Structures are given as structure tokens and as C-alpha cells.
């Protein structure tokens, strides 16, 4: 298997050379990084942009008329332009820059949902959500007397779509669905969901955290109302992210944070806020981080999703086959449309013990509940191991991963 070419069109070794961290060793072994759903590694262009910002351009955004301030503002705003292109937003002004998906969803919870919710209303989500797409809704539900309902999934880890549609009853004011599950890799049929929500006049928020690193996203074609994403899973620095929303929502939503940068005029008898998106961006943002995120987007654009997606799917199939050959391995999530995330357990071994021993072999995988308690409850397990792939992973790494499982299995069982 090792002798097979990596890909006739995708030169993964050349791509790996762009990621300085991938060449390091861990416990004396070559690093095999399979925790990409947690956070991706960063190409040198991103690291250099952050470094260059502090070495050459550091200043605050918007407030300065001097050249450094202009350069810092241009770098920050270039991330907004890049994101607008990346997710096909109609206008750069429909992109609010945030610290990540968590902030983006909380912004919608407090600025959009809370003022609209009342006793008896509900928010519909699904059993496969990350806590970031559950807990904010519970917090605003507790304040407003609304309820949070969760649509079920099946044993394959797919949303039972007809059930979801049945649950879109008149008291539902907002639906919140992940585009791709961070635990199962399941891709949800967001277009159909958006169509049904719109028919019923229900706003739809999509958590795009795990989708944007893997597939092209077109928010207009999806037809949702809100799309939340995080930068650090898509090659960008931590503490960067965005919320895209329909213009009418951004116009009607009050600011969530107050402070500098988000106002037009402040008076004690009434403050006038800036227009969206700036009214949602109070305070000094992660300027260096957004300078890096702009480069991350450029990097994706240069590679093209067609190539990266095909390679990731090749790796997903290969890894699933190889893992399935190991006696006692149970894989969670067999969706027809799946991104390269594999959750699994080895019969008789604790997930954390296995992950710890794999780490000693240089293999970085995640073990735990993956911030998805309701999903773990559905499968009746406290935790899983998760190997999550990126386009810079190789077949040889999957072979090393499987060999390491076979080796540590002997120690554990
Ligand atoms: N949603 C999903 C599906 C995720 O995988 C994550 C990150 N694990 C989040 C939300 C939260 O993202 P962040 O911590 O970057 O805000």
C-alpha cells in the first residue's frame, strides 16, 4: 500500500513543505497530526503574515491617520474581503469579524434571538451539535422562557431530515444546524433544510466551523440566514472567525458588545451606532490574526477545493478501510456525504489510554466527548477517539497510525 503514488495530481509532499510544524518530531517520532478538526496547522504564509504585522505594520485599526494605522486597517479589512469571496457573500459588509464560531453564535443568540423570543417559543437544533451550537440557545431560552428542542439522528450518524421538518412547528423561531459534524464528519443537507425553514418563515443558522476547511461554501446558494465560522480550523490563527448574516438581520440586530469602534456618535442622551458590520466589532480586534487569516484564504484559493477535497476523500476512504481491518474497532458515523473525520473506539480499551499511547508513537488524535455530550449520549459512550484529516495528510501517515494502534493494542488488551 505504501508503494502507491500519493496522487497523480496532488503533490502532497510539496504542500507539506509549506507547513513548518509538520516536520517536527514528537517523543522522538515523526509527528502524525490527525487532530485537524480541533485546529489545523498553519502554512508559512500565515505565520509570516502575523510575524510581519508585528515587525512592520503594528498599529491599531481605524483610529489612526498615520501610515502604520492605514496598513493595519488594510490588513484587517482584507480578511473581510477574503471571507466575503470565500463564502460568496453578496457584500463584504455582511461579514462580521469575530473571535470564532463561539462568538458568532453568541452574537446571534443575544442580538437576534433573545429580543424575539418569548414564553412558548422554541429553537430547533440537532443531536449532533457542538456545545457552541447548544449552550448559547439554552442561555437565551432560560432568559426568555423559550425551549430548545433537538432533532434526532440515526445509527449511521445522519440527521433524520423528515423528523427535523416535522419538528419545524409554528412555535419554532430559529433553527440551528451544523453544516458538518465535528465528531462524525456527517454533511447535513443544509440547502434543503434552508428551503423548508424559509417556507415556514423560520430563520436558519448554520455552524460552518467544520465545513469551510473542506468544501466550497456559497451562503447565497445555501439559502440560510446566518453562517458562523472559525479561522483556526481553516489554516488561520486562533481567535479569528466570522459571522455572515443576511443584511436585513444585521440591520435589525442591536449591538451585543458596546465600546470603541462601533459608534457614530456617543452622547449621554443617546448613542448612535455605526452601520453593520462595524456596530458588532467593538474594541481592538485580533488584527495580526486577521492579517494571517487573509493569507489562509489566499492559500486555499491557490490550491482549490477541487484538488484538496478529492485528496481528503481518498484519505478518508483509505483510513476507514484500514481502521475497519483492525479487530474490535467500531467506527461512529457512516454518512453517505462525509468529511474526513473518523470517530472510533477499540473494544476493551479506554479512549484516553489509547490516545495517550498513540501520542508516544507520534500520533496526535483527540479523545473525549468532543464538546458533543448529547451525541455521546445518543451512542451510549462517554468518549471516542477522533482522527480528523486535512489535505496535507498522507497515506503513509495513515499507515503509521494503523501500525501504532496495532502496536499499542497489544499493551492494552
Ligand atoms: N462548532 C463546531 C462544529 C466545532 O467543531 C467547533 C470547534 N471545535 C466550534 C463550533 C467552536 O469553535 P471555536 O472554539 O473556534 O469558537
Short mmCIF file of C-alpha atoms and ligand atoms in Angstrom, two decimals:
data_model
loop_
_atom_site.label_atom_id
_atom_site.label_comp_id
_atom_site.label_asym_id
_atom_site.label_seq_id
_atom_site.Cartn_x
_atom_site.Cartn_y
_atom_site.Cartn_z
CA UNK A 1 0.00 0.00 0.00
CA UNK A 2 2.87 2.32 0.89
CA UNK A 3 4.27 2.00 -2.60
CA UNK A 4 1.15 3.55 -4.19
CA UNK A 5 1.63 7.05 -5.57
CA UNK A 6 0.15 9.71 -3.30
CA UNK A 7 -1.91 11.22 -6.10
CA UNK A 8 -1.28 11.82 -9.77
CA UNK A 9 -2.39 15.47 -9.48
CA UNK A 10 -1.98 16.38 -5.85
CA UNK A 11 1.63 16.80 -4.77
CA UNK A 12 1.11 16.39 -1.04
CA UNK A 13 4.83 16.39 -0.24
CA UNK A 14 5.24 19.80 -1.87
CA UNK A 15 2.25 21.06 0.10
CA UNK A 16 3.59 19.67 3.38
CA UNK A 17 6.73 21.74 2.89
CA UNK A 18 4.54 24.85 3.34
CA UNK A 19 3.68 23.79 6.92
CA UNK A 20 6.75 24.17 9.16
CA UNK A 21 5.27 22.30 12.12
CA UNK A 22 4.58 19.13 10.15
CA UNK A 23 8.29 18.31 10.02
CA UNK A 24 8.78 18.23 13.80
CA UNK A 25 9.11 15.12 15.90
CA UNK A 26 7.07 14.17 18.97
CA UNK A 27 8.55 11.84 21.60
CA UNK A 28 11.34 11.12 19.13
CA UNK A 29 8.91 10.03 16.40
CA UNK A 30 7.82 11.92 13.28
CA UNK A 31 4.64 13.82 14.06
CA UNK A 32 1.46 12.42 12.51
CA UNK A 33 -1.05 15.18 13.08
CA UNK A 34 -4.61 13.83 12.89
CA UNK A 35 -6.34 16.43 15.07
CA UNK A 36 -7.28 18.84 12.33
CA UNK A 37 -10.93 19.17 13.33
CA UNK A 38 -9.65 20.57 16.59
CA UNK A 39 -7.34 23.07 14.95
CA UNK A 40 -5.45 22.96 11.68
CA UNK A 41 -1.74 23.57 11.26
CA UNK A 42 -0.68 26.83 9.61
CA UNK A 43 1.25 27.37 6.39
CA UNK A 44 4.30 29.64 6.48
CA UNK A 45 2.44 32.41 4.61
CA UNK A 46 0.04 32.69 7.56
CA UNK A 47 2.77 32.59 10.20
CA UNK A 48 4.80 35.15 8.23
CA UNK A 49 1.82 37.49 7.91
CA UNK A 50 1.32 37.50 11.70
CA UNK A 51 5.05 37.99 12.25
CA UNK A 52 5.25 40.73 9.60
CA UNK A 53 2.32 42.55 11.13
CA UNK A 54 4.11 42.94 14.46
CA UNK A 55 7.53 43.61 12.91
CA UNK A 56 6.48 46.09 10.25
CA UNK A 57 2.90 47.33 10.49
CA UNK A 58 1.75 47.16 14.11
CA UNK A 59 -0.81 49.85 14.93
CA UNK A 60 -4.45 49.90 15.87
CA UNK A 61 -7.16 49.82 13.24
CA UNK A 62 -9.40 52.67 12.16
CA UNK A 63 -8.31 55.18 14.81
CA UNK A 64 -5.04 56.25 13.25
CA UNK A 65 -4.42 58.51 10.29
CA UNK A 66 -0.74 57.59 10.19
CA UNK A 67 0.63 55.10 7.68
CA UNK A 68 1.00 52.20 10.12
CA UNK A 69 -2.64 52.58 11.13
CA UNK A 70 -3.66 52.55 7.48
CA UNK A 71 -1.61 49.41 6.82
CA UNK A 72 -3.02 47.63 9.87
CA UNK A 73 -6.55 48.58 8.84
CA UNK A 74 -5.94 47.39 5.28
CA UNK A 75 -4.65 44.01 6.53
CA UNK A 76 -7.62 43.60 8.89
CA UNK A 77 -10.14 44.60 6.24
CA UNK A 78 -8.51 42.31 3.68
CA UNK A 79 -9.70 39.39 5.81
CA UNK A 80 -13.27 40.67 5.41
CA UNK A 81 -12.81 40.84 1.63
CA UNK A 82 -11.27 37.36 1.60
CA UNK A 83 -14.06 35.87 3.68
CA UNK A 84 -16.71 37.50 1.50
CA UNK A 85 -15.11 35.85 -1.55
CA UNK A 86 -14.56 32.57 0.30
CA UNK A 87 -18.20 32.06 1.26
CA UNK A 88 -19.66 34.01 -1.67
CA UNK A 89 -21.28 36.75 0.37
CA UNK A 90 -23.07 39.39 -1.67
CA UNK A 91 -21.27 42.15 0.17
CA UNK A 92 -18.20 42.46 2.40
CA UNK A 93 -20.45 44.45 4.75
CA UNK A 94 -22.40 41.27 5.53
CA UNK A 95 -19.34 39.79 7.23
CA UNK A 96 -18.86 40.49 10.95
CA UNK A 97 -15.34 39.65 12.11
CA UNK A 98 -15.40 37.77 15.42
CA UNK A 99 -13.08 35.70 17.57
CA UNK A 100 -14.57 32.49 16.17
CA UNK A 101 -17.72 30.44 15.83
CA UNK A 102 -18.47 30.61 19.55
CA UNK A 103 -18.62 34.39 19.48
CA UNK A 104 -20.52 34.38 16.19
CA UNK A 105 -23.25 32.11 17.56
CA UNK A 106 -23.47 34.03 20.83
CA UNK A 107 -23.88 37.24 18.84
CA UNK A 108 -26.89 35.76 17.06
CA UNK A 109 -28.24 34.35 20.34
CA UNK A 110 -28.15 37.68 22.18
CA UNK A 111 -28.72 40.17 19.37
CA UNK A 112 -31.11 38.31 17.11
CA UNK A 113 -32.81 35.58 19.14
CA UNK A 114 -33.18 37.00 22.64
CA UNK A 115 -35.14 40.13 21.65
CA UNK A 116 -37.52 37.98 19.57
CA UNK A 117 -38.09 35.03 21.90
CA UNK A 118 -40.97 34.74 24.32
CA UNK A 119 -42.52 32.08 26.56
CA UNK A 120 -43.73 29.15 24.49
CA UNK A 121 -41.31 29.71 21.57
CA UNK A 122 -38.66 27.18 20.65
CA UNK A 123 -35.30 26.90 18.99
CA UNK A 124 -34.71 23.74 16.99
CA UNK A 125 -31.27 22.20 16.80
CA UNK A 126 -29.97 18.64 16.34
CA UNK A 127 -28.48 15.89 18.48
CA UNK A 128 -25.15 16.11 16.64
CA UNK A 129 -24.30 19.72 17.54
CA UNK A 130 -21.14 21.03 19.18
CA UNK A 131 -21.85 22.63 22.56
CA UNK A 132 -21.26 26.02 20.90
CA UNK A 133 -24.47 25.44 18.96
CA UNK A 134 -26.45 24.27 22.00
CA UNK A 135 -25.45 26.17 25.13
CA UNK A 136 -25.94 29.74 23.79
CA UNK A 137 -29.51 28.74 22.84
CA UNK A 138 -30.10 27.29 26.29
CA UNK A 139 -28.89 30.53 27.86
CA UNK A 140 -31.25 32.73 25.86
CA UNK A 141 -34.06 30.21 26.24
CA UNK A 142 -33.67 30.37 30.03
CA UNK A 143 -33.95 34.17 29.91
CA UNK A 144 -36.96 34.26 27.61
CA UNK A 145 -38.99 31.21 28.63
CA UNK A 146 -38.36 29.54 25.26
CA UNK A 147 -37.35 25.89 24.83
CA UNK A 148 -34.53 24.19 22.96
CA UNK A 149 -35.54 21.09 21.01
CA UNK A 150 -33.18 18.67 19.27
CA UNK A 151 -33.98 16.71 16.11
CA UNK A 152 -32.81 13.09 16.13
CA UNK A 153 -30.18 11.30 14.08
CA UNK A 154 -29.99 7.68 13.02
CA UNK A 155 -27.41 4.99 13.81
CA UNK A 156 -25.34 5.96 10.77
CA UNK A 157 -24.99 9.44 12.23
CA UNK A 158 -27.24 11.13 9.67
CA UNK A 159 -29.87 13.67 10.57
CA UNK A 160 -33.39 12.25 10.18
CA UNK A 161 -34.39 15.06 7.88
CA UNK A 162 -38.13 14.28 7.71
CA UNK A 163 -38.23 14.35 11.51
CA UNK A 164 -36.39 17.68 11.50
CA UNK A 165 -39.00 19.09 9.11
CA UNK A 166 -41.84 17.71 11.28
CA UNK A 167 -40.32 19.50 14.24
CA UNK A 168 -40.36 22.86 12.40
CA UNK A 169 -43.66 23.73 14.07
CA UNK A 170 -45.10 27.26 14.35
CA UNK A 171 -43.55 27.96 17.78
CA UNK A 172 -40.03 27.43 16.34
CA UNK A 173 -38.45 30.85 15.83
CA UNK A 174 -34.95 29.75 14.87
CA UNK A 175 -33.29 26.58 13.61
CA UNK A 176 -29.59 25.92 14.21
CA UNK A 177 -27.74 23.17 12.39
CA UNK A 178 -24.15 22.24 11.87
CA UNK A 179 -23.03 22.05 8.25
CA UNK A 180 -20.57 19.25 9.09
CA UNK A 181 -20.41 17.30 12.36
CA UNK A 182 -17.12 17.71 14.24
CA UNK A 183 -17.45 14.14 15.60
CA UNK A 184 -18.98 12.14 12.74
CA UNK A 185 -17.99 14.14 9.67
CA UNK A 186 -21.63 13.98 8.54
CA UNK A 187 -22.54 16.66 6.00
CA UNK A 188 -26.05 17.92 6.60
CA UNK A 189 -28.34 18.81 3.66
CA UNK A 190 -28.30 22.50 4.51
CA UNK A 191 -29.89 23.66 1.25
CA UNK A 192 -32.99 21.50 1.77
CA UNK A 193 -33.16 22.48 5.43
CA UNK A 194 -32.91 26.17 4.49
CA UNK A 195 -35.67 25.74 1.89
CA UNK A 196 -38.04 24.19 4.43
CA UNK A 197 -37.19 26.81 7.05
CA UNK A 198 -37.86 29.65 4.60
CA UNK A 199 -41.21 28.16 3.59
CA UNK A 200 -42.21 28.38 7.24
CA UNK A 201 -40.65 31.79 7.91
CA UNK A 202 -38.10 30.32 10.34
CA UNK A 203 -34.57 31.76 10.38
CA UNK A 204 -31.73 29.25 9.98
CA UNK A 205 -28.25 29.48 11.50
CA UNK A 206 -25.59 27.17 10.11
CA UNK A 207 -22.46 26.32 12.09
CA UNK A 208 -19.88 26.15 9.33
CA UNK A 209 -16.80 25.51 11.52
CA UNK A 210 -16.10 22.06 10.10
CA UNK A 211 -17.30 22.73 6.57
CA UNK A 212 -15.18 25.69 5.46
CA UNK A 213 -11.85 23.83 5.79
CA UNK A 214 -13.03 21.15 3.38
CA UNK A 215 -15.56 22.33 0.82
CA UNK A 216 -16.54 25.45 -1.07
CA UNK A 217 -19.36 27.28 0.65
CA UNK A 218 -21.81 29.61 -1.03
CA UNK A 219 -24.06 31.22 1.55
CA UNK A 220 -26.37 32.60 -1.14
CA UNK A 221 -26.87 29.17 -2.70
CA UNK A 222 -27.34 27.55 0.72
CA UNK A 223 -30.15 29.97 1.48
CA UNK A 224 -29.54 30.19 5.22
CA UNK A 225 -29.89 33.32 7.36
CA UNK A 226 -26.66 33.11 9.40
CA UNK A 227 -23.40 31.29 8.75
CA UNK A 228 -20.80 31.06 11.54
CA UNK A 229 -17.19 30.05 11.03
CA UNK A 230 -13.90 29.93 12.83
CA UNK A 231 -10.49 30.82 11.34
CA UNK A 232 -8.17 28.47 13.23
CA UNK A 233 -9.65 25.31 11.69
CA UNK A 234 -9.10 26.72 8.18
CA UNK A 235 -5.34 27.37 8.38
CA UNK A 236 -5.78 30.74 10.09
CA UNK A 237 -4.65 31.98 13.51
CA UNK A 238 -6.63 31.27 16.68
CA UNK A 239 -9.00 33.99 17.82
CA UNK A 240 -10.31 34.75 14.33
CA UNK A 241 -13.67 33.97 12.82
CA UNK A 242 -16.75 35.46 11.28
CA UNK A 243 -20.48 35.65 11.16
CA UNK A 244 -22.19 36.13 7.82
CA UNK A 245 -25.81 37.21 8.04
CA UNK A 246 -28.49 38.48 5.73
CA UNK A 247 -28.35 42.25 5.54
CA UNK A 248 -31.84 42.74 6.95
CA UNK A 249 -30.87 40.79 10.08
CA UNK A 250 -27.64 42.73 10.58
CA UNK A 251 -29.59 45.97 10.22
CA UNK A 252 -32.27 44.96 12.71
CA UNK A 253 -29.96 43.42 15.32
CA UNK A 254 -28.80 45.67 18.18
CA UNK A 255 -25.09 45.55 19.08
CA UNK A 256 -24.04 42.86 21.54
CA UNK A 257 -20.82 44.47 22.83
CA UNK A 258 -20.56 48.21 23.34
CA UNK A 259 -17.35 50.21 23.21
CA UNK A 260 -14.99 51.95 20.82
CA UNK A 261 -15.12 51.47 17.05
CA UNK A 262 -18.81 50.60 16.91
CA UNK A 263 -20.35 54.04 17.20
CA UNK A 264 -21.01 57.08 15.07
CA UNK A 265 -21.66 59.44 17.95
CA UNK A 266 -21.75 58.93 21.71
CA UNK A 267 -23.86 61.27 23.86
CA UNK A 268 -25.34 60.75 27.28
CA UNK A 269 -28.77 61.41 25.84
CA UNK A 270 -28.38 58.70 23.19
CA UNK A 271 -25.60 57.00 21.24
CA UNK A 272 -25.76 56.47 17.50
CA UNK A 273 -24.21 53.22 16.38
CA UNK A 274 -22.10 52.64 13.31
CA UNK A 275 -23.60 50.65 10.46
CA UNK A 276 -23.19 46.88 10.30
CA UNK A 277 -20.78 45.17 10.38
CA UNK A 278 -18.83 47.71 12.47
CA UNK A 279 -21.54 48.08 15.12
CA UNK A 280 -20.75 44.47 16.11
CA UNK A 281 -16.98 44.94 16.29
CA UNK A 282 -16.39 46.89 19.50
CA UNK A 283 -12.85 47.23 20.80
CA UNK A 284 -9.48 46.32 19.38
CA UNK A 285 -9.70 43.15 17.32
CA UNK A 286 -7.13 40.43 16.63
CA UNK A 287 -5.52 42.47 13.84
CA UNK A 288 -2.47 40.24 13.39
CA UNK A 289 -4.72 37.20 13.39
CA UNK A 290 -6.89 38.60 10.62
CA UNK A 291 -3.79 39.54 8.61
CA UNK A 292 -2.94 35.83 8.86
CA UNK A 293 -6.47 34.69 8.04
CA UNK A 294 -6.42 36.74 4.82
CA UNK A 295 -3.34 34.74 3.78
CA UNK A 296 -5.00 31.44 4.77
CA UNK A 297 -7.87 32.21 2.42
CA UNK A 298 -5.42 33.05 -0.36
CA UNK A 299 -3.70 29.72 0.26
CA UNK A 300 -6.98 27.80 -0.13
CA UNK A 301 -7.81 29.78 -3.25
CA UNK A 302 -4.50 28.87 -4.81
CA UNK A 303 -4.85 25.16 -4.08
CA UNK A 304 -8.52 24.96 -5.00
CA UNK A 305 -11.10 22.86 -3.17
CA UNK A 306 -11.47 20.51 -6.10
CA UNK A 307 -7.97 19.18 -5.53
CA UNK A 308 -7.95 19.25 -1.72
CA UNK A 309 -11.39 17.70 -1.41
CA UNK A 310 -10.58 14.83 -3.78
CA UNK A 311 -7.39 14.08 -1.85
CA UNK A 312 -9.12 14.27 1.53
CA UNK A 313 -11.83 11.90 0.32
CA UNK A 314 -9.18 9.46 -0.92
CA UNK A 315 -7.57 9.57 2.51
CA UNK A 316 -10.92 9.20 4.28
CA UNK A 317 -11.76 6.06 2.31
CA UNK A 318 -8.29 4.63 2.83
CA UNK A 319 -8.25 5.37 6.59
CA UNK A 320 -11.75 3.96 7.05
CA UNK A 321 -10.78 0.75 5.24
CA UNK A 322 -7.54 0.32 7.16
CA UNK A 323 -9.17 1.03 10.55
CA UNK A 324 -12.03 -1.36 9.78
CA UNK A 325 -9.49 -4.17 9.31
CA UNK A 326 -8.46 -3.89 12.98
CA UNK A 327 -10.41 -6.37 15.10
CA UNK A 328 -12.56 -4.65 17.74
CA UNK A 329 -12.66 -1.23 16.05
CA UNK A 330 -16.09 0.42 15.99
CA UNK A 331 -16.47 3.48 13.77
CA UNK A 332 -19.11 6.08 14.63
CA UNK A 333 -20.63 7.83 11.63
CA UNK A 334 -21.18 6.23 8.23
CA UNK A 335 -22.95 9.08 6.50
CA UNK A 336 -23.12 8.96 2.71
CA UNK A 337 -21.79 12.51 2.50
CA UNK A 338 -18.93 12.77 4.94
CA UNK A 339 -15.90 14.99 5.52
CA UNK A 340 -12.63 13.39 6.70
CA UNK A 341 -13.39 12.89 10.39
CA UNK A 342 -13.35 9.39 11.87
CA UNK A 343 -14.58 8.73 15.39
CA UNK A 344 -13.93 5.27 16.71
CA UNK A 345 -13.40 3.05 19.73
CA UNK A 346 -11.32 -0.06 20.22
CA UNK A 347 -13.18 -2.71 22.14
CA UNK A 348 -11.72 -3.19 25.62
CA UNK A 349 -9.60 0.00 25.54
CA UNK A 350 -10.35 3.37 27.12
CA UNK A 351 -10.27 6.15 24.55
CA UNK A 352 -7.93 8.31 26.63
CA UNK A 353 -5.50 5.44 27.33
CA UNK A 354 -5.32 4.68 23.65
CA UNK A 355 -4.82 8.35 22.69
CA UNK A 356 -2.06 8.71 25.30
CA UNK A 357 -0.20 5.67 23.98
CA UNK A 358 -0.67 6.84 20.40
CA UNK A 359 0.87 10.17 21.37
CA UNK A 360 4.00 8.32 22.48
CA UNK A 361 4.14 6.93 18.94
CA UNK A 362 3.95 10.46 17.49
CA UNK A 363 0.26 10.20 16.55
CA UNK A 364 -1.88 13.18 17.59
CA UNK A 365 -5.56 12.26 17.81
CA UNK A 366 -8.26 13.65 20.07
CA UNK A 367 -10.05 11.61 22.69
CA UNK A 368 -13.04 12.70 24.73
CA UNK A 369 -16.58 13.91 24.19
CA UNK A 370 -15.53 16.47 21.53
CA UNK A 371 -17.86 19.08 23.09
CA UNK A 372 -20.81 16.96 21.96
CA UNK A 373 -22.30 15.40 25.10
CA UNK A 374 -25.76 14.81 23.56
CA UNK A 375 -24.15 12.91 20.67
CA UNK A 376 -22.14 10.75 23.09
CA UNK A 377 -25.39 10.10 25.00
CA UNK A 378 -27.05 9.05 21.75
CA UNK A 379 -24.34 6.48 21.04
CA UNK A 380 -24.23 5.45 24.74
CA UNK A 381 -20.48 6.08 25.12
CA UNK A 382 -18.64 8.60 27.32
CA UNK A 383 -15.96 9.33 24.74
CA UNK A 384 -14.49 8.38 21.38
CA UNK A 385 -11.16 8.74 19.68
CA UNK A 386 -11.21 11.02 16.70
CA UNK A 387 -8.81 11.07 13.79
CA UNK A 388 -9.51 14.12 11.67
CA UNK A 389 -7.67 14.63 8.42
CA UNK A 390 -6.52 17.55 6.34
CA UNK A 391 -5.30 17.79 2.74
CA UNK A 392 -1.69 17.78 3.98
CA UNK A 393 -2.01 14.29 5.46
CA UNK A 394 -0.61 11.30 3.59
CA UNK A 395 -1.31 7.61 3.11
CA UNK A 396 1.97 6.87 4.86
CA UNK A 397 0.68 8.74 7.92
CA UNK A 398 -2.45 6.63 7.94
CA UNK A 399 -0.28 3.52 7.71
CA UNK A 400 1.75 4.80 10.68
CA UNK A 401 -1.47 5.50 12.59
CA UNK A 402 -2.82 1.99 11.95
CA UNK A 403 0.53 0.39 12.79
CA UNK A 404 0.62 2.36 16.06
CA UNK A 405 -2.89 1.18 17.00
CA UNK A 406 -1.89 -2.42 16.32
CA UNK A 407 1.22 -1.94 18.47
CA UNK A 408 -0.45 -0.28 21.47
CA UNK A 409 -3.41 -2.63 21.22
CA UNK A 410 -1.11 -5.39 22.41
CA UNK A 411 -0.28 -3.34 25.51
CA UNK A 412 -3.88 -2.53 26.33
CA UNK A 413 -5.74 -5.76 25.64
N1 LIG B 1 -18.80 24.24 16.17
C1 LIG B 1 -18.14 23.17 15.75
C2 LIG B 1 -18.83 22.17 14.86
C3 LIG B 1 -16.80 22.99 16.13
O1 LIG B 1 -16.14 21.90 15.73
C4 LIG B 1 -16.18 23.96 16.96
C5 LIG B 1 -14.74 23.81 17.41
N2 LIG B 1 -14.43 22.55 17.94
C6 LIG B 1 -16.92 25.07 17.35
C7 LIG B 1 -18.23 25.18 16.94
C8 LIG B 1 -16.33 26.14 18.22
O2 LIG B 1 -15.35 26.84 17.53
P1 LIG B 1 -14.44 27.91 18.27
O3 LIG B 1 -13.93 27.23 19.52
O4 LIG B 1 -13.35 28.20 17.31
O5 LIG B 1 -15.29 29.08 18.58
#
